[in-house]
Structures are given as C-alpha cells and as structure tokens.
C-alpha positions as a Markdown table, in Angstrom:
| # | Residue | x | y | z |
|---|---|---|---|---|
| 1 | Unk | 19.1 | -14.4 | -14.5 |
| 2 | Unk | 17.8 | -12.2 | -17.4 |
| 3 | Unk | 18.1 | -13.3 | -21.0 |
| 4 | Unk | 21.3 | -12.0 | -22.6 |
| 5 | Unk | 21.3 | -9.8 | -25.7 |
| 6 | Unk | 23.6 | -11.9 | -27.9 |
| 7 | Unk | 23.5 | -9.3 | -30.7 |
| 8 | Unk | 24.1 | -6.3 | -28.5 |
| 9 | Unk | 26.4 | -3.3 | -29.2 |
| 10 | Unk | 29.5 | -5.0 | -27.9 |
| 11 | Unk | 29.0 | -8.0 | -30.2 |
| 12 | Unk | 28.4 | -5.8 | -33.2 |
| 13 | Unk | 31.5 | -3.7 | -32.3 |
| 14 | Unk | 33.6 | -6.8 | -31.9 |
| 15 | Unk | 32.5 | -8.0 | -35.4 |
| 16 | Unk | 33.2 | -4.7 | -37.0 |
| 17 | Unk | 36.6 | -4.2 | -35.2 |
| 18 | Unk | 37.7 | -7.7 | -35.9 |
| 19 | Unk | 37.0 | -7.2 | -39.7 |
| 20 | Unk | 39.4 | -4.2 | -39.9 |
| 21 | Unk | 42.6 | -4.8 | -41.8 |
| 22 | Unk | 45.1 | -6.8 | -39.7 |
| 23 | Unk | 43.0 | -7.0 | -36.5 |
| 24 | Unk | 41.9 | -10.6 | -36.8 |
| 25 | Unk | 45.5 | -11.7 | -37.3 |
| 26 | Unk | 46.7 | -9.4 | -34.4 |
| 27 | Unk | 44.0 | -10.8 | -32.1 |
| 28 | Unk | 44.9 | -14.4 | -32.9 |
| 29 | Unk | 48.6 | -13.7 | -32.4 |
| 30 | Unk | 47.8 | -12.2 | -28.9 |
| 31 | Unk | 45.6 | -15.2 | -28.2 |
| 32 | Unk | 48.2 | -17.7 | -29.2 |
| 33 | Unk | 51.4 | -16.0 | -28.2 |
| 34 | Unk | 50.4 | -14.0 | -25.1 |
| 35 | Unk | 47.7 | -16.6 | -24.1 |
| 36 | Unk | 45.2 | -13.8 | -23.3 |
| 37 | Unk | 41.5 | -13.5 | -23.6 |
| 38 | Unk | 40.9 | -11.5 | -26.7 |
| 39 | Unk | 37.4 | -10.7 | -25.5 |
| 40 | Unk | 38.9 | -8.7 | -22.7 |
| 41 | Unk | 40.9 | -6.7 | -25.2 |
| 42 | Unk | 37.9 | -6.0 | -27.4 |
| 43 | Unk | 35.9 | -5.0 | -24.3 |
| 44 | Unk | 38.6 | -2.6 | -23.2 |
| 45 | Unk | 38.7 | -1.0 | -26.7 |
| 46 | Unk | 34.9 | -0.8 | -26.8 |
| 47 | Unk | 34.7 | 0.8 | -23.3 |
| 48 | Unk | 37.3 | 3.4 | -24.3 |
| 49 | Unk | 36.4 | 4.1 | -27.9 |
| 50 | Unk | 32.7 | 3.7 | -28.0 |
| 51 | Unk | 31.5 | 4.2 | -24.4 |
| 52 | Unk | 34.2 | 6.8 | -23.7 |
| 53 | Unk | 34.6 | 5.1 | -20.3 |
| 54 | Unk | 38.1 | 3.6 | -20.2 |
| 55 | Unk | 38.7 | 0.8 | -17.8 |
| 56 | Unk | 40.6 | 1.3 | -14.6 |
| 57 | Unk | 43.1 | -1.3 | -13.1 |
| 58 | Unk | 40.2 | -2.5 | -10.8 |
| 59 | Unk | 37.9 | -2.8 | -13.8 |
| 60 | Unk | 40.5 | -5.0 | -15.6 |
| 61 | Unk | 40.8 | -7.3 | -12.6 |
| 62 | Unk | 37.0 | -7.5 | -12.3 |
| 63 | Unk | 36.7 | -8.1 | -16.1 |
| 64 | Unk | 39.1 | -11.0 | -15.8 |
| 65 | Unk | 37.0 | -12.6 | -13.0 |
| 66 | Unk | 33.6 | -11.7 | -14.6 |
| 67 | Unk | 33.6 | -14.5 | -17.2 |
| 68 | Unk | 36.6 | -16.6 | -16.2 |
| 69 | Unk | 34.5 | -19.6 | -15.2 |
| 70 | Unk | 32.4 | -19.4 | -18.4 |
| 71 | Unk | 35.5 | -19.2 | -20.6 |
| 72 | Unk | 37.3 | -22.1 | -18.8 |
| 73 | Unk | 34.2 | -24.3 | -19.0 |
| 74 | Unk | 33.1 | -23.6 | -22.6 |
| 75 | Unk | 35.3 | -21.4 | -24.8 |
| 76 | Unk | 38.7 | -23.0 | -24.1 |
| 77 | Unk | 37.6 | -26.7 | -24.3 |
| 78 | Unk | 35.7 | -26.0 | -27.6 |
| 79 | Unk | 38.8 | -24.2 | -29.0 |
| 80 | Unk | 41.0 | -27.1 | -28.0 |
| 81 | Unk | 38.7 | -29.6 | -29.7 |
| 82 | Unk | 38.5 | -27.5 | -32.9 |
| 83 | Unk | 42.3 | -27.2 | -33.0 |
| 84 | Unk | 42.7 | -30.9 | -32.4 |
| 85 | Unk | 40.4 | -31.7 | -35.4 |
| 86 | Unk | 42.2 | -29.4 | -37.8 |
| 87 | Unk | 45.3 | -31.4 | -39.0 |
| 88 | Unk | 45.1 | -34.7 | -40.9 |
| 89 | Unk | 45.4 | -37.6 | -38.4 |
| 90 | Unk | 45.8 | -41.3 | -39.0 |
| 91 | Unk | 42.6 | -43.1 | -38.3 |
| 92 | Unk | 40.4 | -40.0 | -38.4 |
| 93 | Unk | 37.7 | -40.0 | -41.0 |
| 94 | Unk | 37.3 | -37.2 | -43.6 |
| 95 | Unk | 34.1 | -36.2 | -41.9 |
| 96 | Unk | 36.1 | -34.8 | -39.0 |
| 97 | Unk | 35.9 | -31.5 | -41.0 |
| 98 | Unk | 32.1 | -31.5 | -40.6 |
| 99 | Unk | 32.5 | -32.0 | -36.8 |
| 100 | Unk | 35.2 | -29.3 | -36.7 |
| 101 | Unk | 32.9 | -26.8 | -38.4 |
| 102 | Unk | 30.1 | -27.6 | -35.8 |
| 103 | Unk | 32.6 | -27.2 | -32.9 |
| 104 | Unk | 33.8 | -23.9 | -34.5 |
| 105 | Unk | 30.2 | -22.6 | -34.6 |
| 106 | Unk | 29.7 | -23.7 | -30.9 |
| 107 | Unk | 33.0 | -22.0 | -29.9 |
| 108 | Unk | 31.8 | -18.8 | -31.7 |
| 109 | Unk | 28.5 | -19.0 | -29.8 |
| 110 | Unk | 30.3 | -19.5 | -26.5 |
| 111 | Unk | 32.4 | -16.3 | -27.3 |
| 112 | Unk | 29.2 | -14.4 | -28.2 |
| 113 | Unk | 27.7 | -15.4 | -24.9 |
| 114 | Unk | 30.9 | -14.3 | -23.1 |
| 115 | Unk | 30.7 | -10.9 | -24.9 |
| 116 | Unk | 27.0 | -10.6 | -23.8 |
| 117 | Unk | 27.9 | -11.4 | -20.2 |
| 118 | Unk | 30.7 | -8.8 | -20.4 |
| 119 | Unk | 28.4 | -6.2 | -21.9 |
| 120 | Unk | 26.0 | -6.8 | -19.0 |
| 121 | Unk | 28.9 | -6.2 | -16.6 |
| 122 | Unk | 29.9 | -3.0 | -18.5 |
| 123 | Unk | 26.4 | -1.6 | -18.2 |
| 124 | Unk | 26.3 | -2.1 | -14.5 |
| 125 | Unk | 29.8 | -0.9 | -13.6 |
| 126 | Unk | 30.5 | 2.5 | -12.1 |
| 127 | Unk | 32.9 | 4.3 | -14.5 |
| 128 | Unk | 35.7 | 6.2 | -13.0 |
| 129 | Unk | 39.1 | 7.4 | -13.9 |
| 130 | Unk | 40.3 | 5.0 | -16.6 |
| 131 | Unk | 43.7 | 4.2 | -18.0 |
| 132 | Unk | 45.1 | 4.7 | -21.5 |
| 133 | Unk | 44.5 | 1.7 | -23.8 |
| 134 | Unk | 48.2 | 0.6 | -23.8 |
| 135 | Unk | 48.2 | 0.4 | -20.0 |
| 136 | Unk | 45.0 | -1.6 | -20.0 |
| 137 | Unk | 46.5 | -4.0 | -22.6 |
| 138 | Unk | 49.6 | -4.4 | -20.3 |
| 139 | Unk | 47.3 | -5.3 | -17.4 |
| 140 | Unk | 45.3 | -7.8 | -19.4 |
| 141 | Unk | 48.6 | -9.4 | -20.6 |
| 142 | Unk | 49.8 | -9.8 | -17.0 |
| 143 | Unk | 47.1 | -12.4 | -16.7 |
| 144 | Unk | 48.8 | -14.6 | -19.3 |
| 145 | Unk | 49.9 | -18.2 | -18.7 |
| 146 | Unk | 53.3 | -18.3 | -16.9 |
| 147 | Unk | 55.9 | -20.6 | -18.3 |
| 148 | Unk | 54.3 | -20.6 | -21.8 |
| 149 | Unk | 56.7 | -19.7 | -24.6 |
| 150 | Unk | 55.9 | -16.5 | -26.3 |
| 151 | Unk | 57.3 | -14.2 | -29.0 |
| 152 | Unk | 57.6 | -10.7 | -27.7 |
| 153 | Unk | 58.2 | -9.4 | -31.2 |
| 154 | Unk | 55.0 | -10.9 | -32.5 |
| 155 | Unk | 53.1 | -9.6 | -29.5 |
| 156 | Unk | 54.5 | -6.1 | -30.0 |
| 157 | Unk | 53.5 | -6.1 | -33.7 |
| 158 | Unk | 50.0 | -7.3 | -32.8 |
| 159 | Unk | 49.5 | -4.6 | -30.3 |
| 160 | Unk | 50.8 | -2.0 | -32.7 |
| 161 | Unk | 48.3 | -3.3 | -35.3 |
| 162 | Unk | 45.4 | -2.9 | -32.8 |
| 163 | Unk | 46.6 | 0.6 | -31.9 |
| 164 | Unk | 46.6 | 1.6 | -35.6 |
| 165 | Unk | 43.0 | 0.2 | -36.0 |
| 166 | Unk | 41.9 | 2.1 | -32.8 |
| 167 | Unk | 43.5 | 5.3 | -34.2 |
| 168 | Unk | 41.7 | 4.9 | -37.5 |
| 169 | Unk | 38.3 | 4.4 | -35.7 |
| 170 | Unk | 39.1 | 7.5 | -33.5 |
| 171 | Unk | 39.8 | 9.6 | -36.5 |
| 172 | Unk | 36.6 | 8.3 | -38.2 |
| 173 | Unk | 34.5 | 9.0 | -35.1 |
| 174 | Unk | 36.0 | 12.5 | -34.8 |
| 175 | Unk | 35.3 | 13.3 | -38.4 |
| 176 | Unk | 31.7 | 12.2 | -38.0 |
| 177 | Unk | 31.2 | 14.4 | -34.9 |
| 178 | Unk | 32.5 | 17.4 | -36.9 |
| 179 | Unk | 30.3 | 16.9 | -40.0 |
| 180 | Unk | 27.6 | 19.6 | -40.5 |
| 181 | Unk | 24.2 | 18.4 | -39.3 |
| 182 | Unk | 25.6 | 16.0 | -36.7 |
| 183 | Unk | 25.3 | 16.4 | -33.0 |
| 184 | Unk | 28.4 | 16.9 | -31.0 |
C-alpha cells in the first residue's frame, strides 16, 4: 500500500470548513445525536463543493464501507477513551488530563488517516450523476445507530448550519471565479 498524504486537499478542506462559524458545533451534534461519521459528511461536501463531483447513492454506500474497519478499530475506541477521561472521577489522578490530551491527539491522527484513506478512494472513483447535498446527508444519516436516542430538532439545526456554511463557500467560490484576471 502506498504512503498516505496526511496533509492532502481533503484534510486541508476539513480543517478550513470545520473552522467556519457554527460548523464544529454542528458536526459534533450530528456525531453525538445522529451517531454518524462526520468524515463522511465532510467528504460529501468536499466532493460536491470542491471537486464538483457530488456523490451518488452507490458512492455513499461505498464511502461507508471504505473506512468502516479503520474507524471501528481506531477512531471510535480512542474517542471513547478520551470521553471517559474527561469528567472528574473518584480514584483517578489529576494527571488523567495529560493522558486525555495524548489520546485526543491520537484520535485526531486516526481521523486524519481516515480522511487520507477517503481522499485516496475519491481520487480513484468514477464520478457519475451525483445527488444534491441534502439527499447525500439523508443517506449518510440512514447509517446511524438504531435504537440510540436522538434529538431530531438538534439534528435539523445542525444540518441547516452546515447548509449555510456550504452556501457561504459556494458564494465565495463563485465570486472568485468572476473576478477579473481569474480563470473560469
């Protein structure tokens, strides 16, 4: 297997998009309330917005399978450990915060690797007729964990926040394309 590009375009896009107002909170809400893989959402947004190759329903299914084993074996266990170490607990030393920060860094690296694996998959896929972003979101959310409680209101607000951020990026990209001296 070839070495992954951990700082590739999808990683850089994810960092920039995640830093937009309200996006981090929306992503965490969808992660916690809808039990979805936020990396799939970011990938769908990137494919549509940046690559101009929206995902199809088949792509969404393949995307879910693409990194499922990696996510289950690394990202989710590290996230569980990080969350376990957050609150004060009887018998746990103060130094648990140091361990939590190291686990948090490992979790971020595991997500970065997942994004690089996903970017590799994106570069090899045959783009076809894609779906609108909201439909892709709905397909990704169908893969959530059945029986888990969720707040539909919070999920709706989070999705709306992401759509606002996507709209802002679309307007920005459109303005850049129409500036004098830029290529169309």
